[in-house]
């Protein structure tokens, strides 16, 4: 691992463990350290080490802007949730303020958009009617799990983004994972929990379900748009606060069924090694330390990319080699996803293959805004990432 990565991780580990262990930063490292802090939205944590850097005044200003943004998002969150509640629509607060509350200084956790989850799908149209009658503007966005709204406060002109989820995460090509996610977060199974933030009580996911959601959220970011150390910090702070309330055996069961156990294991072990997560948390779960180093290095290279746009073609599994047969196999999987009922009849496969390929070409140019060859090259690139975490192919599944 590059020395600058190690230095940066030592600083972040100090924050996660509330430690004052000295971290040596050479003058030559300052520009790269400042870039990492900006790329991973962790400027407040690194700022004390940058006092002698030329960028210190501008980064100090960024911290002030982050803290102001925190309270603006907090106001937007309370305003939106209150509006829905007044119309008898309860929703779950995802991420955002909920996770920031676990940090030593909540204002230091970067907040972007507001994510709310409606566990009861039939409430979506009602919620949309309420929002749109109150000035929230629906955006034309391709998504399989949320609708997006913009809201502008009249007095300030400040615009905020609301993602109203009807599924907690987007669909996977591995159908069993979708089934488990849908079951765990269904109205029949999901129990409401509450969290008091600045004197206002929000409905949030119960701790065990919250951890499982965070794992899936990280998976989507890792595969599609970049991960960012911020999500590992979220995971570390949340587990430290709610350790006694989390049913880790249930987490293992859900992860095995979803075939994402390797991902959970590498996240947990990486948080122990690099962010100081206590060994007492799920102590029987471990992962290869060299793979953890590759994983954390990949995360640091990716940067924090914000929302997962899901515009990259990511396979249903990972492969030792990517060749023509691999592309055909993935095409067959996508055909089954697109036509879950018709694909049960092999006689229809040739026609369904053609339709699937036509849709793939259309999405390549219209949705992914790229070319056919570039999409195939990206597929091979992202296959290397899935090989590291062995997504959807656990050896014990």
mmCIF file of C-alpha atoms in Angstrom:
data_model
loop_
_atom_site.group_PDB
_atom_site.id
_atom_site.type_symbol
_atom_site.label_atom_id
_atom_site.label_comp_id
_atom_site.label_asym_id
_atom_site.label_seq_id
_atom_site.Cartn_x
_atom_site.Cartn_y
_atom_site.Cartn_z
ATOM 1 C CA UNK A 1 0.000 0.000 0.000
ATOM 2 C CA UNK A 2 1.230 3.504 -0.853
ATOM 3 C CA UNK A 3 2.498 5.487 2.122
ATOM 4 C CA UNK A 4 0.017 8.316 1.543
ATOM 5 C CA UNK A 5 -2.859 5.840 1.820
ATOM 6 C CA UNK A 6 -1.460 4.498 5.077
ATOM 7 C CA UNK A 7 -1.064 8.026 6.463
ATOM 8 C CA UNK A 8 -4.608 8.958 5.477
ATOM 9 C CA UNK A 9 -6.037 5.767 7.001
ATOM 10 C CA UNK A 10 -4.176 6.406 10.260
ATOM 11 C CA UNK A 11 -5.866 9.813 10.496
ATOM 12 C CA UNK A 12 -9.310 8.336 9.812
ATOM 13 C CA UNK A 13 -8.661 5.526 12.308
ATOM 14 C CA UNK A 14 -7.915 8.098 14.998
ATOM 15 C CA UNK A 15 -11.322 9.664 14.365
ATOM 16 C CA UNK A 16 -13.106 6.305 14.463
ATOM 17 C CA UNK A 17 -11.405 5.266 17.712
ATOM 18 C CA UNK A 18 -11.399 8.691 19.387
ATOM 19 C CA UNK A 19 -7.629 8.425 19.614
ATOM 20 C CA UNK A 20 -4.906 11.069 19.678
ATOM 21 C CA UNK A 21 -2.129 8.852 18.351
ATOM 22 C CA UNK A 22 0.344 11.098 16.492
ATOM 23 C CA UNK A 23 0.332 10.795 12.705
ATOM 24 C CA UNK A 24 3.450 11.963 10.901
ATOM 25 C CA UNK A 25 2.720 13.955 7.744
ATOM 26 C CA UNK A 26 5.627 15.207 5.626
ATOM 27 C CA UNK A 27 5.344 18.467 3.648
ATOM 28 C CA UNK A 28 5.548 16.438 0.439
ATOM 29 C CA UNK A 29 2.427 14.511 1.425
ATOM 30 C CA UNK A 30 0.210 17.532 2.038
ATOM 31 C CA UNK A 31 -1.143 17.984 -1.530
ATOM 32 C CA UNK A 32 -1.998 14.289 -1.911
ATOM 33 C CA UNK A 33 -3.518 14.183 1.580
ATOM 34 C CA UNK A 34 -5.688 17.195 0.776
ATOM 35 C CA UNK A 35 -6.843 15.536 -2.449
ATOM 36 C CA UNK A 36 -7.797 12.327 -0.617
ATOM 37 C CA UNK A 37 -9.748 14.288 1.981
ATOM 38 C CA UNK A 38 -11.685 16.080 -0.737
ATOM 39 C CA UNK A 39 -12.273 12.978 -2.860
ATOM 40 C CA UNK A 40 -13.648 11.069 0.140
ATOM 41 C CA UNK A 41 -15.578 13.973 1.700
ATOM 42 C CA UNK A 42 -13.564 13.765 4.925
ATOM 43 C CA UNK A 43 -12.037 17.247 4.974
ATOM 44 C CA UNK A 44 -13.056 17.982 8.624
ATOM 45 C CA UNK A 45 -11.135 14.921 9.840
ATOM 46 C CA UNK A 46 -7.935 15.752 7.965
ATOM 47 C CA UNK A 47 -8.000 19.535 8.352
ATOM 48 C CA UNK A 48 -5.857 19.704 11.566
ATOM 49 C CA UNK A 49 -3.018 17.986 9.673
ATOM 50 C CA UNK A 50 -3.128 20.549 6.861
ATOM 51 C CA UNK A 51 -2.459 23.758 8.802
ATOM 52 C CA UNK A 52 0.818 24.346 6.980
ATOM 53 C CA UNK A 53 -0.609 23.592 3.549
ATOM 54 C CA UNK A 54 -1.419 26.343 1.073
ATOM 55 C CA UNK A 55 -4.936 24.917 0.662
ATOM 56 C CA UNK A 56 -5.720 25.218 4.386
ATOM 57 C CA UNK A 57 -7.849 28.403 4.141
ATOM 58 C CA UNK A 58 -10.008 27.025 1.330
ATOM 59 C CA UNK A 59 -10.442 23.666 3.068
ATOM 60 C CA UNK A 60 -11.360 25.395 6.312
ATOM 61 C CA UNK A 61 -14.047 27.212 4.354
ATOM 62 C CA UNK A 62 -15.260 23.845 3.000
ATOM 63 C CA UNK A 63 -15.689 22.588 6.559
ATOM 64 C CA UNK A 64 -17.826 25.606 7.413
ATOM 65 C CA UNK A 65 -19.938 24.968 4.309
ATOM 66 C CA UNK A 66 -20.342 21.300 5.282
ATOM 67 C CA UNK A 67 -21.566 22.255 8.742
ATOM 68 C CA UNK A 68 -24.017 24.788 7.293
ATOM 69 C CA UNK A 69 -25.216 22.170 4.805
ATOM 70 C CA UNK A 70 -25.789 19.722 7.668
ATOM 71 C CA UNK A 71 -28.319 22.031 9.329
ATOM 72 C CA UNK A 72 -29.950 22.878 6.020
ATOM 73 C CA UNK A 73 -30.409 19.170 5.256
ATOM 74 C CA UNK A 74 -31.667 18.634 8.813
ATOM 75 C CA UNK A 75 -34.318 21.296 8.241
ATOM 76 C CA UNK A 76 -35.258 19.827 4.853
ATOM 77 C CA UNK A 77 -35.478 16.340 6.366
ATOM 78 C CA UNK A 78 -37.739 17.391 9.232
ATOM 79 C CA UNK A 79 -39.889 19.495 6.882
ATOM 80 C CA UNK A 80 -40.399 16.608 4.436
ATOM 81 C CA UNK A 81 -41.048 13.915 7.043
ATOM 82 C CA UNK A 82 -43.462 16.204 8.900
ATOM 83 C CA UNK A 83 -45.347 16.916 5.649
ATOM 84 C CA UNK A 84 -45.794 13.206 4.984
ATOM 85 C CA UNK A 85 -46.798 12.457 8.574
ATOM 86 C CA UNK A 86 -49.420 15.187 8.524
ATOM 87 C CA UNK A 87 -50.976 13.226 5.670
ATOM 88 C CA UNK A 88 -50.732 9.913 7.565
ATOM 89 C CA UNK A 89 -47.746 8.642 5.580
ATOM 90 C CA UNK A 90 -44.961 7.233 7.711
ATOM 91 C CA UNK A 91 -41.571 6.565 6.159
ATOM 92 C CA UNK A 92 -38.161 5.271 7.189
ATOM 93 C CA UNK A 93 -35.210 7.655 7.249
ATOM 94 C CA UNK A 94 -32.248 6.035 5.477
ATOM 95 C CA UNK A 95 -28.622 7.119 5.948
ATOM 96 C CA UNK A 96 -28.171 10.896 6.180
ATOM 97 C CA UNK A 97 -28.937 12.360 9.593
ATOM 98 C CA UNK A 98 -29.514 8.893 10.991
ATOM 99 C CA UNK A 99 -25.899 7.829 10.419
ATOM 100 C CA UNK A 100 -24.415 11.264 11.123
ATOM 101 C CA UNK A 101 -25.902 10.984 14.618
ATOM 102 C CA UNK A 102 -23.481 8.097 15.299
ATOM 103 C CA UNK A 103 -20.417 10.296 14.646
ATOM 104 C CA UNK A 104 -18.535 12.150 17.420
ATOM 105 C CA UNK A 105 -19.372 15.397 15.574
ATOM 106 C CA UNK A 106 -22.502 14.782 13.466
ATOM 107 C CA UNK A 107 -21.934 17.937 11.425
ATOM 108 C CA UNK A 108 -18.683 16.477 10.079
ATOM 109 C CA UNK A 109 -20.474 13.705 8.208
ATOM 110 C CA UNK A 110 -21.143 14.939 4.655
ATOM 111 C CA UNK A 111 -24.836 14.948 3.753
ATOM 112 C CA UNK A 112 -26.076 14.953 0.182
ATOM 113 C CA UNK A 113 -29.664 14.132 -0.662
ATOM 114 C CA UNK A 114 -32.515 12.911 1.550
ATOM 115 C CA UNK A 115 -33.448 9.215 1.327
ATOM 116 C CA UNK A 116 -36.833 8.042 2.616
ATOM 117 C CA UNK A 117 -38.252 4.526 2.340
ATOM 118 C CA UNK A 118 -41.929 3.625 2.032
ATOM 119 C CA UNK A 119 -42.328 0.024 3.177
ATOM 120 C CA UNK A 120 -45.902 -0.111 1.900
ATOM 121 C CA UNK A 121 -45.828 0.223 -1.924
ATOM 122 C CA UNK A 122 -49.464 1.337 -2.087
ATOM 123 C CA UNK A 123 -48.453 4.527 -0.228
ATOM 124 C CA UNK A 124 -46.178 5.683 -3.066
ATOM 125 C CA UNK A 125 -48.868 7.334 -5.218
ATOM 126 C CA UNK A 126 -50.379 9.020 -2.159
ATOM 127 C CA UNK A 127 -46.975 10.329 -1.087
ATOM 128 C CA UNK A 128 -46.291 11.627 -4.591
ATOM 129 C CA UNK A 129 -49.585 13.485 -4.647
ATOM 130 C CA UNK A 130 -48.783 15.144 -1.313
ATOM 131 C CA UNK A 131 -45.265 16.106 -2.351
ATOM 132 C CA UNK A 132 -46.211 17.470 -5.754
ATOM 133 C CA UNK A 133 -49.025 19.556 -4.289
ATOM 134 C CA UNK A 134 -46.476 21.060 -1.883
ATOM 135 C CA UNK A 135 -43.942 22.221 -4.472
ATOM 136 C CA UNK A 136 -41.734 19.141 -4.851
ATOM 137 C CA UNK A 137 -40.803 18.724 -8.529
ATOM 138 C CA UNK A 138 -40.624 15.188 -9.938
ATOM 139 C CA UNK A 139 -37.489 14.468 -11.959
ATOM 140 C CA UNK A 140 -37.287 12.242 -15.017
ATOM 141 C CA UNK A 141 -34.836 9.581 -13.835
ATOM 142 C CA UNK A 142 -34.292 5.944 -14.728
ATOM 143 C CA UNK A 143 -34.445 3.961 -11.468
ATOM 144 C CA UNK A 144 -35.880 0.638 -10.364
ATOM 145 C CA UNK A 145 -36.142 1.496 -6.671
ATOM 146 C CA UNK A 146 -36.880 5.184 -6.118
ATOM 147 C CA UNK A 147 -38.393 8.351 -7.551
ATOM 148 C CA UNK A 148 -36.514 11.643 -7.308
ATOM 149 C CA UNK A 149 -37.831 15.078 -6.373
ATOM 150 C CA UNK A 150 -36.279 18.541 -6.229
ATOM 151 C CA UNK A 151 -37.509 21.045 -3.683
ATOM 152 C CA UNK A 152 -36.510 24.709 -3.550
ATOM 153 C CA UNK A 153 -37.093 26.769 -0.416
ATOM 154 C CA UNK A 154 -38.769 30.007 -1.557
ATOM 155 C CA UNK A 155 -36.944 32.322 0.857
ATOM 156 C CA UNK A 156 -33.401 31.131 0.214
ATOM 157 C CA UNK A 157 -33.614 29.604 -3.269
ATOM 158 C CA UNK A 158 -31.688 26.627 -1.906
ATOM 159 C CA UNK A 159 -32.549 23.393 -3.752
ATOM 160 C CA UNK A 160 -32.517 19.918 -2.189
ATOM 161 C CA UNK A 161 -32.948 16.419 -3.544
ATOM 162 C CA UNK A 162 -35.339 13.811 -2.170
ATOM 163 C CA UNK A 163 -35.079 10.162 -3.178
ATOM 164 C CA UNK A 164 -38.339 8.451 -2.258
ATOM 165 C CA UNK A 165 -37.641 4.711 -2.148
ATOM 166 C CA UNK A 166 -40.188 1.995 -2.816
ATOM 167 C CA UNK A 167 -37.359 -0.572 -2.569
ATOM 168 C CA UNK A 168 -34.384 -0.045 -0.277
ATOM 169 C CA UNK A 169 -31.914 -0.892 -3.073
ATOM 170 C CA UNK A 170 -32.119 -1.562 -6.790
ATOM 171 C CA UNK A 171 -32.696 -4.963 -8.354
ATOM 172 C CA UNK A 172 -29.893 -7.500 -8.760
ATOM 173 C CA UNK A 173 -29.514 -10.040 -11.537
ATOM 174 C CA UNK A 174 -29.347 -12.763 -8.893
ATOM 175 C CA UNK A 175 -33.053 -13.297 -8.186
ATOM 176 C CA UNK A 176 -32.615 -14.971 -4.788
ATOM 177 C CA UNK A 177 -30.985 -11.810 -3.447
ATOM 178 C CA UNK A 178 -33.971 -9.764 -4.612
ATOM 179 C CA UNK A 179 -36.330 -12.182 -2.885
ATOM 180 C CA UNK A 180 -34.488 -11.910 0.432
ATOM 181 C CA UNK A 181 -34.286 -8.110 0.283
ATOM 182 C CA UNK A 182 -37.975 -7.839 -0.564
ATOM 183 C CA UNK A 183 -38.857 -10.159 2.309
ATOM 184 C CA UNK A 184 -36.668 -8.486 4.937
ATOM 185 C CA UNK A 185 -38.000 -5.002 4.163
ATOM 186 C CA UNK A 186 -41.623 -5.948 3.513
ATOM 187 C CA UNK A 187 -44.403 -4.407 5.680
ATOM 188 C CA UNK A 188 -45.165 -7.850 7.112
ATOM 189 C CA UNK A 189 -41.599 -8.417 8.370
ATOM 190 C CA UNK A 190 -40.171 -4.977 9.054
ATOM 191 C CA UNK A 191 -40.568 -3.600 12.568
ATOM 192 C CA UNK A 192 -40.359 0.137 13.147
ATOM 193 C CA UNK A 193 -37.629 1.621 15.264
ATOM 194 C CA UNK A 194 -37.235 5.253 16.276
ATOM 195 C CA UNK A 195 -34.320 7.641 16.576
ATOM 196 C CA UNK A 196 -34.373 11.061 18.235
ATOM 197 C CA UNK A 197 -32.326 13.650 16.322
ATOM 198 C CA UNK A 198 -32.328 17.296 17.455
ATOM 199 C CA UNK A 199 -35.547 16.774 19.379
ATOM 200 C CA UNK A 200 -37.448 15.161 16.499
ATOM 201 C CA UNK A 201 -38.307 11.448 16.429
ATOM 202 C CA UNK A 202 -37.718 9.695 13.108
ATOM 203 C CA UNK A 203 -38.749 6.198 12.057
ATOM 204 C CA UNK A 204 -35.655 4.176 11.157
ATOM 205 C CA UNK A 205 -34.807 0.581 10.346
ATOM 206 C CA UNK A 206 -34.174 -1.750 13.298
ATOM 207 C CA UNK A 207 -30.412 -2.276 13.900
ATOM 208 C CA UNK A 208 -30.121 -5.744 12.316
ATOM 209 C CA UNK A 209 -32.056 -4.698 9.221
ATOM 210 C CA UNK A 210 -30.093 -1.428 9.110
ATOM 211 C CA UNK A 211 -26.774 -3.285 8.959
ATOM 212 C CA UNK A 212 -28.046 -5.556 6.182
ATOM 213 C CA UNK A 213 -29.222 -2.489 4.266
ATOM 214 C CA UNK A 214 -25.821 -0.818 4.676
ATOM 215 C CA UNK A 215 -24.091 -3.896 3.252
ATOM 216 C CA UNK A 216 -26.311 -3.799 0.168
ATOM 217 C CA UNK A 217 -25.883 -0.044 -0.166
ATOM 218 C CA UNK A 218 -22.110 -0.492 -0.126
ATOM 219 C CA UNK A 219 -22.349 -3.294 -2.676
ATOM 220 C CA UNK A 220 -24.245 -1.067 -5.109
ATOM 221 C CA UNK A 221 -21.690 1.714 -4.716
ATOM 222 C CA UNK A 222 -18.753 -0.662 -5.048
ATOM 223 C CA UNK A 223 -20.053 -2.231 -8.246
ATOM 224 C CA UNK A 224 -21.427 0.804 -10.001
ATOM 225 C CA UNK A 225 -20.116 4.178 -8.949
ATOM 226 C CA UNK A 226 -17.268 4.030 -6.478
ATOM 227 C CA UNK A 227 -17.317 3.298 -2.777
ATOM 228 C CA UNK A 228 -15.587 5.907 -0.650
ATOM 229 C CA UNK A 229 -14.127 5.512 2.850
ATOM 230 C CA UNK A 230 -17.151 7.408 4.202
ATOM 231 C CA UNK A 231 -19.341 4.312 3.918
ATOM 232 C CA UNK A 232 -16.863 2.285 5.975
ATOM 233 C CA UNK A 233 -16.831 5.039 8.596
ATOM 234 C CA UNK A 234 -20.636 4.893 8.684
ATOM 235 C CA UNK A 235 -20.474 1.125 9.151
ATOM 236 C CA UNK A 236 -17.877 1.364 11.927
ATOM 237 C CA UNK A 237 -19.667 4.048 13.940
ATOM 238 C CA UNK A 238 -23.062 2.362 13.553
ATOM 239 C CA UNK A 239 -21.808 -1.068 14.677
ATOM 240 C CA UNK A 240 -20.008 0.437 17.668
ATOM 241 C CA UNK A 241 -23.176 2.181 18.830
ATOM 242 C CA UNK A 242 -25.638 -0.670 18.198
ATOM 243 C CA UNK A 243 -23.472 -3.769 18.753
ATOM 244 C CA UNK A 244 -25.694 -5.174 21.521
ATOM 245 C CA UNK A 245 -28.861 -4.721 19.438
ATOM 246 C CA UNK A 246 -27.656 -6.470 16.263
ATOM 247 C CA UNK A 247 -28.418 -10.122 15.596
ATOM 248 C CA UNK A 248 -25.233 -11.140 13.784
ATOM 249 C CA UNK A 249 -26.418 -14.706 13.253
ATOM 250 C CA UNK A 250 -29.357 -13.301 11.306
ATOM 251 C CA UNK A 251 -26.968 -11.142 9.284
ATOM 252 C CA UNK A 252 -24.979 -14.268 8.408
ATOM 253 C CA UNK A 253 -28.126 -16.111 7.340
ATOM 254 C CA UNK A 254 -29.308 -13.290 5.096
ATOM 255 C CA UNK A 255 -25.845 -12.816 3.590
ATOM 256 C CA UNK A 256 -25.432 -16.523 2.854
ATOM 257 C CA UNK A 257 -28.848 -16.646 1.218
ATOM 258 C CA UNK A 258 -28.010 -13.535 -0.839
ATOM 259 C CA UNK A 259 -24.521 -14.868 -1.649
ATOM 260 C CA UNK A 260 -22.823 -11.729 -0.366
ATOM 261 C CA UNK A 261 -21.108 -13.265 2.688
ATOM 262 C CA UNK A 262 -17.660 -12.539 1.264
ATOM 263 C CA UNK A 263 -18.556 -8.870 0.949
ATOM 264 C CA UNK A 264 -19.746 -8.668 4.570
ATOM 265 C CA UNK A 265 -16.630 -10.477 5.785
ATOM 266 C CA UNK A 266 -14.186 -8.277 3.869
ATOM 267 C CA UNK A 267 -15.974 -5.105 5.018
ATOM 268 C CA UNK A 268 -15.966 -6.204 8.657
ATOM 269 C CA UNK A 269 -12.313 -7.257 8.651
ATOM 270 C CA UNK A 270 -11.228 -4.106 6.786
ATOM 271 C CA UNK A 271 -13.001 -1.957 9.373
ATOM 272 C CA UNK A 272 -11.124 -3.830 12.119
ATOM 273 C CA UNK A 273 -7.720 -3.461 10.470
ATOM 274 C CA UNK A 274 -7.953 0.085 9.145
ATOM 275 C CA UNK A 275 -10.649 1.860 11.168
ATOM 276 C CA UNK A 276 -10.264 0.269 14.594
ATOM 277 C CA UNK A 277 -13.582 -1.588 14.792
ATOM 278 C CA UNK A 278 -13.428 -3.557 18.090
ATOM 279 C CA UNK A 279 -12.597 -7.272 17.784
ATOM 280 C CA UNK A 280 -15.556 -8.016 20.062
ATOM 281 C CA UNK A 281 -18.005 -7.229 17.239
ATOM 282 C CA UNK A 282 -18.905 -10.482 15.448
ATOM 283 C CA UNK A 283 -15.551 -11.963 16.602
ATOM 284 C CA UNK A 284 -15.852 -15.232 14.644
ATOM 285 C CA UNK A 285 -15.956 -13.475 11.266
ATOM 286 C CA UNK A 286 -12.608 -12.866 9.535
ATOM 287 C CA UNK A 287 -11.161 -12.437 6.052
ATOM 288 C CA UNK A 288 -7.804 -12.702 4.295
ATOM 289 C CA UNK A 289 -5.748 -9.637 5.244
ATOM 290 C CA UNK A 290 -4.083 -9.282 1.833
ATOM 291 C CA UNK A 291 -7.505 -9.215 0.154
ATOM 292 C CA UNK A 292 -8.569 -6.577 2.685
ATOM 293 C CA UNK A 293 -5.582 -4.457 1.657
ATOM 294 C CA UNK A 294 -6.533 -4.784 -2.014
ATOM 295 C CA UNK A 295 -10.121 -3.931 -1.106
ATOM 296 C CA UNK A 296 -9.283 -0.796 0.881
ATOM 297 C CA UNK A 297 -6.823 0.315 -1.803
ATOM 298 C CA UNK A 298 -9.534 -0.025 -4.444
ATOM 299 C CA UNK A 299 -11.874 2.037 -2.278
ATOM 300 C CA UNK A 300 -9.305 4.804 -1.860
ATOM 301 C CA UNK A 301 -8.692 4.867 -5.605
ATOM 302 C CA UNK A 302 -12.404 5.020 -6.417
ATOM 303 C CA UNK A 303 -13.169 8.067 -4.307
ATOM 304 C CA UNK A 304 -16.607 9.035 -3.072
ATOM 305 C CA UNK A 305 -18.869 9.094 -6.114
ATOM 306 C CA UNK A 306 -22.164 10.021 -4.480
ATOM 307 C CA UNK A 307 -25.336 8.339 -5.667
ATOM 308 C CA UNK A 308 -25.167 5.060 -7.561
ATOM 309 C CA UNK A 309 -26.301 5.793 -11.101
ATOM 310 C CA UNK A 310 -26.287 2.123 -12.078
ATOM 311 C CA UNK A 311 -25.188 2.901 -15.608
ATOM 312 C CA UNK A 312 -22.470 0.297 -15.723
ATOM 313 C CA UNK A 313 -23.118 -3.232 -16.897
ATOM 314 C CA UNK A 314 -22.203 -5.440 -13.935
ATOM 315 C CA UNK A 315 -22.347 -9.210 -14.221
ATOM 316 C CA UNK A 316 -24.498 -11.604 -12.259
ATOM 317 C CA UNK A 317 -21.352 -13.332 -10.986
ATOM 318 C CA UNK A 318 -17.572 -13.055 -11.362
ATOM 319 C CA UNK A 319 -15.423 -14.963 -13.811
ATOM 320 C CA UNK A 320 -11.830 -16.148 -13.960
ATOM 321 C CA UNK A 321 -11.761 -15.223 -17.662
ATOM 322 C CA UNK A 322 -14.034 -13.022 -19.740
ATOM 323 C CA UNK A 323 -14.617 -14.310 -23.272
ATOM 324 C CA UNK A 324 -17.414 -14.682 -25.826
ATOM 325 C CA UNK A 325 -19.039 -17.448 -23.795
ATOM 326 C CA UNK A 326 -19.039 -15.127 -20.748
ATOM 327 C CA UNK A 327 -20.904 -12.432 -22.673
ATOM 328 C CA UNK A 328 -23.400 -14.990 -23.970
ATOM 329 C CA UNK A 329 -23.954 -16.356 -20.468
ATOM 330 C CA UNK A 330 -24.579 -12.866 -19.083
ATOM 331 C CA UNK A 331 -26.928 -12.156 -21.967
ATOM 332 C CA UNK A 332 -28.866 -15.295 -21.093
ATOM 333 C CA UNK A 333 -29.096 -14.181 -17.444
ATOM 334 C CA UNK A 334 -30.350 -10.749 -18.507
ATOM 335 C CA UNK A 335 -32.929 -12.412 -20.739
ATOM 336 C CA UNK A 336 -34.233 -14.377 -17.731
ATOM 337 C CA UNK A 337 -34.363 -11.186 -15.662
ATOM 338 C CA UNK A 338 -36.226 -9.294 -18.387
ATOM 339 C CA UNK A 339 -38.647 -12.170 -19.097
ATOM 340 C CA UNK A 340 -39.056 -14.078 -15.785
ATOM 341 C CA UNK A 341 -42.121 -16.015 -16.976
ATOM 342 C CA UNK A 342 -41.494 -16.508 -20.700
ATOM 343 C CA UNK A 343 -37.921 -17.678 -20.029
ATOM 344 C CA UNK A 344 -39.314 -20.891 -18.503
ATOM 345 C CA UNK A 345 -40.052 -22.075 -22.064
ATOM 346 C CA UNK A 346 -36.799 -22.921 -23.906
ATOM 347 C CA UNK A 347 -38.562 -22.877 -27.259
ATOM 348 C CA UNK A 348 -38.937 -19.094 -26.849
ATOM 349 C CA UNK A 349 -35.284 -18.458 -26.000
ATOM 350 C CA UNK A 350 -34.066 -17.514 -29.520
ATOM 351 C CA UNK A 351 -36.706 -14.795 -29.802
ATOM 352 C CA UNK A 352 -36.097 -13.586 -26.239
ATOM 353 C CA UNK A 353 -32.340 -13.464 -26.866
ATOM 354 C CA UNK A 354 -32.861 -11.183 -29.858
ATOM 355 C CA UNK A 355 -35.198 -8.864 -27.940
ATOM 356 C CA UNK A 356 -32.777 -8.760 -25.002
ATOM 357 C CA UNK A 357 -29.854 -7.904 -27.289
ATOM 358 C CA UNK A 358 -31.823 -5.115 -28.980
ATOM 359 C CA UNK A 359 -32.717 -3.677 -25.551
ATOM 360 C CA UNK A 360 -29.078 -3.956 -24.492
ATOM 361 C CA UNK A 361 -27.909 -1.988 -27.546
ATOM 362 C CA UNK A 362 -30.591 0.652 -26.976
ATOM 363 C CA UNK A 363 -29.637 1.046 -23.291
ATOM 364 C CA UNK A 364 -25.946 1.175 -24.187
ATOM 365 C CA UNK A 365 -26.417 4.291 -26.252
ATOM 366 C CA UNK A 366 -29.479 5.844 -24.603
ATOM 367 C CA UNK A 367 -28.923 5.083 -20.893
ATOM 368 C CA UNK A 368 -25.218 4.376 -20.414
ATOM 369 C CA UNK A 369 -24.313 6.992 -23.061
ATOM 370 C CA UNK A 370 -21.421 4.926 -24.329
ATOM 371 C CA UNK A 371 -20.543 2.491 -27.101
ATOM 372 C CA UNK A 372 -20.949 -1.256 -27.466
ATOM 373 C CA UNK A 373 -17.205 -1.949 -27.321
ATOM 374 C CA UNK A 374 -16.655 0.382 -24.352
ATOM 375 C CA UNK A 375 -19.455 -1.364 -22.453
ATOM 376 C CA UNK A 376 -17.765 -4.741 -22.994
ATOM 377 C CA UNK A 377 -14.411 -3.318 -21.883
ATOM 378 C CA UNK A 378 -16.042 -1.869 -18.751
ATOM 379 C CA UNK A 379 -17.638 -5.249 -18.066
ATOM 380 C CA UNK A 380 -14.197 -6.873 -18.026
ATOM 381 C CA UNK A 381 -12.853 -4.107 -15.765
ATOM 382 C CA UNK A 382 -15.665 -4.454 -13.226
ATOM 383 C CA UNK A 383 -15.343 -8.230 -13.288
ATOM 384 C CA UNK A 384 -11.996 -7.750 -11.520
ATOM 385 C CA UNK A 385 -13.821 -5.931 -8.693
ATOM 386 C CA UNK A 386 -16.452 -8.653 -8.323
ATOM 387 C CA UNK A 387 -13.717 -11.313 -8.258
ATOM 388 C CA UNK A 388 -12.232 -9.647 -5.168
ATOM 389 C CA UNK A 389 -15.474 -9.811 -3.171
ATOM 390 C CA UNK A 390 -16.806 -12.982 -4.894
ATOM 391 C CA UNK A 391 -20.275 -11.496 -5.240
ATOM 392 C CA UNK A 392 -23.133 -13.975 -5.652
ATOM 393 C CA UNK A 393 -20.856 -17.027 -5.720
ATOM 394 C CA UNK A 394 -20.097 -18.023 -2.126
ATOM 395 C CA UNK A 395 -18.457 -21.411 -1.954
ATOM 396 C CA UNK A 396 -20.675 -22.355 0.973
ATOM 397 C CA UNK A 397 -23.946 -21.355 -0.733
#
